[in-house]
């Protein structure tokens, strides 16, 4: 059984809790400093305007939430180093606040006694692991890991499959990303000019680091990927357009075949595949990081292709968070057992 703590009970934090309920994972504690009302946390968890109502039990009980009989302690600390995770036996803390993406800040997540921390977001100095790409390289000695961004997780599987099979000479990526909680409902004073404009009145260009982050886990693509993201006025589900120049000649039929095979085997559960005439709401609730849209792609010549992939930027990403925690736990158990075995052998020699 994995014992989780969640730091930040926003869109991703709440989705992680919902998905954890469906798995063999137990959330023991939540830290949400933006409200002192536990009843409100129960309400906002139960009533989701995007994903629908949670029909299980979700009620406040003093300083705790009771979710389907699972008692979750609620803390309200702005400084996560003050959260006593150890008091609730939390092993892994997931930071879904988006505020602790550098190592110095992320270290605060471990001060309360948790063993490991998983950071939801891009980081310059925390190692990034993506399911299906490099997660098997995770070492139990690492205390803090990053999962990158949702669009990093969407692009990486397709980029790896294509690069391994055909080689990628270059790729131009455009992401149409749904509104996020950090945007403004109406024009407001802010630090970023464009993102200070009304989210539901505008299509807003941004220049994210998420695409370049793919090269951290697929070094062969360094200086070969360029991308832009547009925030669009939809509540959830995003889409990625990839214009790729391959090194080897092939056909669109073969490209589809290779991606489909990967989706059914090595990347099962991470990469999806569809030939349906789908639109964004058809992917609401998809647990895949990336769903390749075979019917939307095009071929310009044997080396140049335009590809399309969809992703539920909340459910897909949150699913990978839990997959990563589960893998970490498995590897950490193996490491502990190996350490105990070595210790016993030493005693036997003595």
CSV table of C-alpha atoms in Angstrom, one decimal:
chain,number,residue,atom,x,y,z
A,1,UNK,CA,0.0,0.0,0.0
A,2,UNK,CA,1.3,3.4,-1.0
A,3,UNK,CA,0.7,6.2,1.5
A,4,UNK,CA,0.5,9.6,-0.2
A,5,UNK,CA,0.5,13.2,0.8
A,6,UNK,CA,-0.8,16.0,-1.6
A,7,UNK,CA,0.6,19.5,-1.4
A,8,UNK,CA,-1.8,21.8,-3.2
A,9,UNK,CA,-5.4,20.7,-3.6
A,10,UNK,CA,-6.1,22.4,-7.0
A,11,UNK,CA,-7.2,20.8,-10.3
A,12,UNK,CA,-4.3,18.3,-10.4
A,13,UNK,CA,-4.3,17.6,-6.6
A,14,UNK,CA,-8.0,16.8,-6.6
A,15,UNK,CA,-7.7,14.6,-9.7
A,16,UNK,CA,-4.8,12.7,-8.1
A,17,UNK,CA,-7.0,12.0,-5.1
A,18,UNK,CA,-9.8,10.8,-7.3
A,19,UNK,CA,-7.6,8.5,-9.3
A,20,UNK,CA,-5.8,7.2,-6.1
A,21,UNK,CA,-9.2,6.0,-4.9
A,22,UNK,CA,-9.4,3.7,-7.9
A,23,UNK,CA,-5.9,2.3,-7.2
A,24,UNK,CA,-4.2,0.6,-4.3
A,25,UNK,CA,-3.1,3.9,-2.9
A,26,UNK,CA,-4.1,5.7,0.2
A,27,UNK,CA,-4.0,9.5,0.5
A,28,UNK,CA,-3.2,10.2,4.2
A,29,UNK,CA,-2.8,14.0,4.2
A,30,UNK,CA,-3.5,17.1,2.1
A,31,UNK,CA,-1.9,20.5,2.6
A,32,UNK,CA,-3.9,23.4,1.1
A,33,UNK,CA,-3.1,26.8,2.6
A,34,UNK,CA,-5.7,28.8,0.6
A,35,UNK,CA,-8.7,27.9,2.7
A,36,UNK,CA,-9.3,27.0,6.3
A,37,UNK,CA,-12.7,25.5,5.5
A,38,UNK,CA,-12.5,21.7,5.3
A,39,UNK,CA,-16.2,21.6,4.3
A,40,UNK,CA,-15.3,23.7,1.2
A,41,UNK,CA,-12.6,21.2,0.3
A,42,UNK,CA,-15.1,18.4,0.5
A,43,UNK,CA,-17.5,20.4,-1.6
A,44,UNK,CA,-15.0,21.4,-4.3
A,45,UNK,CA,-13.8,17.8,-4.5
A,46,UNK,CA,-17.3,16.4,-4.9
A,47,UNK,CA,-18.6,18.9,-7.4
A,48,UNK,CA,-16.3,19.2,-10.5
A,49,UNK,CA,-17.6,21.4,-13.3
A,50,UNK,CA,-15.4,19.7,-15.9
A,51,UNK,CA,-15.3,16.0,-14.9
A,52,UNK,CA,-18.7,15.7,-13.2
A,53,UNK,CA,-19.8,14.9,-9.7
A,54,UNK,CA,-18.1,12.5,-7.4
A,55,UNK,CA,-20.8,10.1,-6.2
A,56,UNK,CA,-18.9,8.6,-3.4
A,57,UNK,CA,-18.7,9.8,0.2
A,58,UNK,CA,-16.9,13.2,0.7
A,59,UNK,CA,-17.6,14.9,4.0
A,60,UNK,CA,-15.6,17.0,6.5
A,61,UNK,CA,-14.8,15.6,9.9
A,62,UNK,CA,-13.0,18.2,11.9
A,63,UNK,CA,-9.5,18.7,10.5
A,64,UNK,CA,-10.0,15.7,8.2
A,65,UNK,CA,-11.8,14.8,5.0
A,66,UNK,CA,-13.6,11.5,4.9
A,67,UNK,CA,-13.5,10.2,1.3
A,68,UNK,CA,-15.2,6.8,0.9
A,69,UNK,CA,-14.1,6.0,4.4
A,70,UNK,CA,-10.5,7.1,3.9
A,71,UNK,CA,-9.6,9.6,6.6
A,72,UNK,CA,-7.4,12.4,5.2
A,73,UNK,CA,-5.7,14.9,7.6
A,74,UNK,CA,-5.9,18.5,6.2
A,75,UNK,CA,-3.2,21.0,6.9
A,76,UNK,CA,-3.1,24.7,5.9
A,77,UNK,CA,0.6,25.6,5.9
A,78,UNK,CA,2.1,28.0,3.3
A,79,UNK,CA,5.5,26.6,4.2
A,80,UNK,CA,5.4,22.9,3.4
A,81,UNK,CA,8.4,22.3,5.7
A,82,UNK,CA,5.9,22.8,8.6
A,83,UNK,CA,3.6,20.0,7.4
A,84,UNK,CA,4.2,16.9,9.7
A,85,UNK,CA,3.8,14.3,7.0
A,86,UNK,CA,5.3,11.7,9.4
A,87,UNK,CA,2.3,12.0,11.7
A,88,UNK,CA,0.1,10.4,9.1
A,89,UNK,CA,2.8,7.9,7.8
A,90,UNK,CA,3.1,9.6,4.4
A,91,UNK,CA,5.8,8.0,2.3
A,92,UNK,CA,5.5,10.1,-0.9
A,93,UNK,CA,4.5,13.7,-1.2
A,94,UNK,CA,3.1,14.9,-4.5
A,95,UNK,CA,3.5,18.7,-5.0
A,96,UNK,CA,0.7,19.8,-7.2
A,97,UNK,CA,0.9,23.4,-6.2
A,98,UNK,CA,3.3,24.4,-8.9
A,99,UNK,CA,5.3,26.5,-6.5
A,100,UNK,CA,8.2,24.2,-5.5
A,101,UNK,CA,9.9,23.4,-8.8
A,102,UNK,CA,13.5,24.2,-7.8
A,103,UNK,CA,15.4,21.8,-5.6
A,104,UNK,CA,16.0,24.3,-2.8
A,105,UNK,CA,12.3,24.9,-2.5
A,106,UNK,CA,11.3,21.3,-3.1
A,107,UNK,CA,13.5,20.1,-0.2
A,108,UNK,CA,10.9,21.7,2.1
A,109,UNK,CA,8.5,18.9,1.1
A,110,UNK,CA,10.7,16.4,2.9
A,111,UNK,CA,11.2,18.3,6.1
A,112,UNK,CA,8.1,16.8,7.7
A,113,UNK,CA,9.2,13.2,7.5
A,114,UNK,CA,8.1,12.1,4.0
A,115,UNK,CA,10.6,9.8,2.3
A,116,UNK,CA,10.2,11.1,-1.3
A,117,UNK,CA,8.7,14.0,-3.2
A,118,UNK,CA,7.3,14.1,-6.7
A,119,UNK,CA,7.0,17.6,-8.3
A,120,UNK,CA,4.3,18.3,-10.8
A,121,UNK,CA,6.0,20.7,-13.2
A,122,UNK,CA,9.1,21.6,-15.1
A,123,UNK,CA,12.4,22.0,-13.1
A,124,UNK,CA,15.9,23.2,-14.0
A,125,UNK,CA,17.6,21.2,-11.3
A,126,UNK,CA,15.4,18.3,-10.4
A,127,UNK,CA,15.7,15.1,-12.4
A,128,UNK,CA,12.8,14.5,-14.7
A,129,UNK,CA,11.3,11.0,-15.3
A,130,UNK,CA,8.6,10.2,-17.9
A,131,UNK,CA,6.7,7.0,-18.1
A,132,UNK,CA,7.8,4.9,-21.1
A,133,UNK,CA,10.8,7.1,-21.7
A,134,UNK,CA,13.3,7.0,-18.9
A,135,UNK,CA,11.4,6.0,-15.8
A,136,UNK,CA,13.3,2.7,-15.6
A,137,UNK,CA,16.5,4.7,-14.9
A,138,UNK,CA,15.1,6.0,-11.6
A,139,UNK,CA,17.4,5.2,-8.7
A,140,UNK,CA,16.2,4.7,-5.2
A,141,UNK,CA,18.8,7.1,-3.9
A,142,UNK,CA,16.9,10.0,-5.5
A,143,UNK,CA,14.7,11.8,-3.0
A,144,UNK,CA,13.0,14.3,-5.4
A,145,UNK,CA,11.8,13.8,-9.0
A,146,UNK,CA,9.9,15.9,-11.5
A,147,UNK,CA,7.3,14.8,-14.1
A,148,UNK,CA,7.7,17.8,-16.4
A,149,UNK,CA,4.6,19.3,-17.9
A,150,UNK,CA,1.5,17.7,-19.4
A,151,UNK,CA,2.5,18.8,-22.9
A,152,UNK,CA,6.0,17.3,-22.3
A,153,UNK,CA,4.3,14.0,-21.5
A,154,UNK,CA,2.2,14.3,-24.7
A,155,UNK,CA,5.1,15.0,-27.0
A,156,UNK,CA,7.7,12.6,-25.6
A,157,UNK,CA,6.1,9.2,-26.5
A,158,UNK,CA,5.5,10.2,-30.1
A,159,UNK,CA,8.9,11.8,-30.4
A,160,UNK,CA,10.7,8.7,-29.0
A,161,UNK,CA,8.8,6.3,-31.2
A,162,UNK,CA,9.5,8.3,-34.4
A,163,UNK,CA,13.1,9.0,-33.5
A,164,UNK,CA,13.8,5.3,-32.7
A,165,UNK,CA,12.2,4.1,-35.9
A,166,UNK,CA,12.9,6.8,-38.5
A,167,UNK,CA,15.1,9.4,-36.9
A,168,UNK,CA,13.9,13.0,-36.4
A,169,UNK,CA,15.8,15.7,-38.3
A,170,UNK,CA,13.6,18.5,-36.9
A,171,UNK,CA,10.1,19.1,-35.5
A,172,UNK,CA,7.9,22.2,-35.1
A,173,UNK,CA,5.3,21.7,-32.4
A,174,UNK,CA,2.1,23.7,-31.7
A,175,UNK,CA,0.0,23.1,-28.7
A,176,UNK,CA,-3.6,24.3,-28.2
A,177,UNK,CA,-3.8,24.2,-24.5
A,178,UNK,CA,-7.0,24.6,-22.4
A,179,UNK,CA,-7.3,27.3,-19.8
A,180,UNK,CA,-5.3,26.7,-16.5
A,181,UNK,CA,-6.0,27.9,-13.0
A,182,UNK,CA,-3.2,30.5,-13.2
A,183,UNK,CA,-4.9,32.5,-15.9
A,184,UNK,CA,-7.2,35.5,-15.5
A,185,UNK,CA,-11.0,35.3,-16.0
A,186,UNK,CA,-10.9,39.0,-17.1
A,187,UNK,CA,-8.0,41.3,-17.9
A,188,UNK,CA,-6.0,41.9,-14.8
A,189,UNK,CA,-2.7,43.3,-13.5
A,190,UNK,CA,-0.1,40.5,-13.6
A,191,UNK,CA,3.6,39.7,-14.2
A,192,UNK,CA,3.1,38.2,-17.7
A,193,UNK,CA,1.6,40.6,-20.3
A,194,UNK,CA,-0.3,38.1,-22.4
A,195,UNK,CA,-1.4,35.7,-19.6
A,196,UNK,CA,-2.8,38.7,-17.8
A,197,UNK,CA,-5.5,39.0,-20.4
A,198,UNK,CA,-9.0,37.4,-20.1
A,199,UNK,CA,-8.7,33.6,-20.6
A,200,UNK,CA,-12.2,33.1,-22.1
A,201,UNK,CA,-12.0,36.1,-24.4
A,202,UNK,CA,-8.7,35.4,-26.1
A,203,UNK,CA,-6.4,32.9,-27.8
A,204,UNK,CA,-3.1,33.6,-26.0
A,205,UNK,CA,0.3,32.7,-27.3
A,206,UNK,CA,3.0,31.5,-24.9
A,207,UNK,CA,6.5,30.2,-25.3
A,208,UNK,CA,6.7,27.2,-22.9
A,209,UNK,CA,9.9,25.3,-22.0
A,210,UNK,CA,7.9,22.1,-22.0
A,211,UNK,CA,8.9,21.1,-25.6
A,212,UNK,CA,12.6,21.7,-25.0
A,213,UNK,CA,12.3,19.7,-21.8
A,214,UNK,CA,11.7,16.6,-24.0
A,215,UNK,CA,15.4,16.8,-25.0
A,216,UNK,CA,16.4,16.2,-21.4
A,217,UNK,CA,15.0,12.7,-21.6
A,218,UNK,CA,15.7,12.2,-25.3
A,219,UNK,CA,19.1,13.9,-25.7
A,220,UNK,CA,19.3,12.9,-29.4
A,221,UNK,CA,16.6,15.6,-30.1
A,222,UNK,CA,18.6,18.5,-28.7
A,223,UNK,CA,18.3,21.6,-30.9
A,224,UNK,CA,15.8,19.7,-33.2
A,225,UNK,CA,12.5,20.8,-31.5
A,226,UNK,CA,10.9,24.2,-31.5
A,227,UNK,CA,7.4,24.9,-30.2
A,228,UNK,CA,4.8,27.4,-29.2
A,229,UNK,CA,1.6,27.0,-27.1
A,230,UNK,CA,-1.7,28.8,-27.5
A,231,UNK,CA,-4.0,29.0,-24.5
A,232,UNK,CA,-7.5,28.5,-25.8
A,233,UNK,CA,-10.9,29.2,-24.1
A,234,UNK,CA,-11.9,25.6,-23.3
A,235,UNK,CA,-11.9,24.1,-19.8
A,236,UNK,CA,-10.0,20.9,-20.5
A,237,UNK,CA,-8.4,18.6,-23.1
A,238,UNK,CA,-5.6,20.0,-25.3
A,239,UNK,CA,-4.2,19.1,-28.7
A,240,UNK,CA,-0.8,19.0,-30.2
A,241,UNK,CA,0.2,19.6,-33.8
A,242,UNK,CA,3.6,18.2,-34.8
A,243,UNK,CA,5.3,19.0,-38.1
A,244,UNK,CA,8.1,16.6,-38.3
A,245,UNK,CA,11.0,16.1,-40.7
A,246,UNK,CA,12.2,12.5,-40.6
A,247,UNK,CA,15.7,11.3,-41.6
A,248,UNK,CA,14.4,8.2,-43.3
A,249,UNK,CA,11.8,8.0,-46.1
A,250,UNK,CA,8.6,6.2,-45.2
A,251,UNK,CA,4.8,6.5,-45.7
A,252,UNK,CA,2.0,7.8,-43.5
A,253,UNK,CA,0.6,4.3,-43.4
A,254,UNK,CA,3.9,3.1,-41.9
A,255,UNK,CA,4.0,6.0,-39.5
A,256,UNK,CA,0.5,5.1,-38.2
A,257,UNK,CA,1.5,1.4,-38.0
A,258,UNK,CA,4.6,2.1,-35.9
A,259,UNK,CA,2.7,4.4,-33.5
A,260,UNK,CA,-0.2,2.0,-33.2
A,261,UNK,CA,2.2,-0.9,-32.4
A,262,UNK,CA,3.9,1.2,-29.7
A,263,UNK,CA,0.5,2.2,-28.2
A,264,UNK,CA,-0.4,-1.5,-27.9
A,265,UNK,CA,2.9,-2.7,-26.5
A,266,UNK,CA,5.8,-0.7,-25.0
A,267,UNK,CA,3.7,2.5,-24.4
A,268,UNK,CA,0.4,0.8,-23.5
A,269,UNK,CA,-1.5,3.1,-21.2
A,270,UNK,CA,0.7,6.1,-21.9
A,271,UNK,CA,0.2,6.5,-25.7
A,272,UNK,CA,-3.2,6.0,-27.2
A,273,UNK,CA,-4.3,5.6,-30.8
A,274,UNK,CA,-7.6,6.4,-32.6
A,275,UNK,CA,-8.8,6.5,-36.2
A,276,UNK,CA,-12.2,8.0,-35.2
A,277,UNK,CA,-13.4,11.4,-36.4
A,278,UNK,CA,-12.9,12.7,-32.8
A,279,UNK,CA,-13.1,16.2,-31.3
A,280,UNK,CA,-11.7,17.5,-28.0
A,281,UNK,CA,-14.5,16.4,-25.6
A,282,UNK,CA,-14.2,12.8,-26.8
A,283,UNK,CA,-10.9,12.7,-24.9
A,284,UNK,CA,-12.3,14.0,-21.7
A,285,UNK,CA,-11.2,11.5,-19.0
A,286,UNK,CA,-8.6,9.8,-21.1
A,287,UNK,CA,-5.8,8.4,-18.9
A,288,UNK,CA,-3.3,8.4,-21.7
A,289,UNK,CA,-0.6,11.1,-21.8
A,290,UNK,CA,-1.1,11.3,-25.6
A,291,UNK,CA,-3.7,9.9,-28.0
A,292,UNK,CA,-2.5,9.9,-31.6
A,293,UNK,CA,-5.2,11.0,-34.1
A,294,UNK,CA,-4.5,8.9,-37.2
A,295,UNK,CA,-7.3,10.4,-39.2
A,296,UNK,CA,-6.0,14.0,-38.7
A,297,UNK,CA,-2.4,13.5,-39.9
A,298,UNK,CA,-1.0,14.4,-43.3
A,299,UNK,CA,2.0,13.5,-45.4
A,300,UNK,CA,3.7,16.2,-47.5
A,301,UNK,CA,6.5,14.0,-48.8
A,302,UNK,CA,8.2,10.7,-47.7
A,303,UNK,CA,10.1,12.6,-45.0
A,304,UNK,CA,7.7,15.4,-43.9
A,305,UNK,CA,4.6,14.8,-41.9
A,306,UNK,CA,2.0,16.7,-39.9
A,307,UNK,CA,0.8,14.7,-36.9
A,308,UNK,CA,-1.9,15.4,-34.3
A,309,UNK,CA,-2.2,14.1,-30.8
A,310,UNK,CA,-4.7,14.8,-28.0
A,311,UNK,CA,-4.4,14.8,-24.2
A,312,UNK,CA,-6.6,15.4,-21.2
A,313,UNK,CA,-4.2,17.7,-19.5
A,314,UNK,CA,-5.6,16.9,-16.1
A,315,UNK,CA,-6.5,13.2,-16.1
A,316,UNK,CA,-3.7,12.0,-18.3
A,317,UNK,CA,-1.0,13.9,-16.3
A,318,UNK,CA,-2.4,12.9,-12.9
A,319,UNK,CA,-2.4,9.2,-14.1
A,320,UNK,CA,1.3,9.5,-14.8
A,321,UNK,CA,1.9,11.0,-11.4
A,322,UNK,CA,0.5,7.9,-9.8
A,323,UNK,CA,2.2,5.5,-12.2
A,324,UNK,CA,5.5,7.2,-11.3
A,325,UNK,CA,4.9,7.0,-7.5
A,326,UNK,CA,4.0,3.3,-7.9
A,327,UNK,CA,7.2,2.6,-9.8
A,328,UNK,CA,9.2,4.5,-7.3
A,329,UNK,CA,7.7,2.5,-4.4
A,330,UNK,CA,8.5,-0.8,-6.2
A,331,UNK,CA,12.1,0.2,-6.8
A,332,UNK,CA,12.5,1.5,-3.2
A,333,UNK,CA,11.2,-1.8,-1.8
A,334,UNK,CA,13.7,-3.7,-4.0
A,335,UNK,CA,16.5,-1.4,-2.8
A,336,UNK,CA,15.6,-1.9,0.9
A,337,UNK,CA,15.5,-5.6,0.5
A,338,UNK,CA,18.9,-5.6,-1.2
A,339,UNK,CA,20.3,-3.5,1.6
A,340,UNK,CA,18.9,-5.9,4.2
A,341,UNK,CA,20.3,-8.9,2.3
A,342,UNK,CA,23.8,-7.3,2.2
A,343,UNK,CA,23.6,-6.6,5.9
A,344,UNK,CA,22.6,-10.2,6.7
A,345,UNK,CA,25.5,-11.5,4.6
A,346,UNK,CA,27.9,-9.2,6.5
A,347,UNK,CA,26.7,-10.5,9.8
A,348,UNK,CA,27.1,-14.1,8.6
A,349,UNK,CA,30.7,-13.4,7.6
A,350,UNK,CA,31.4,-12.0,11.0
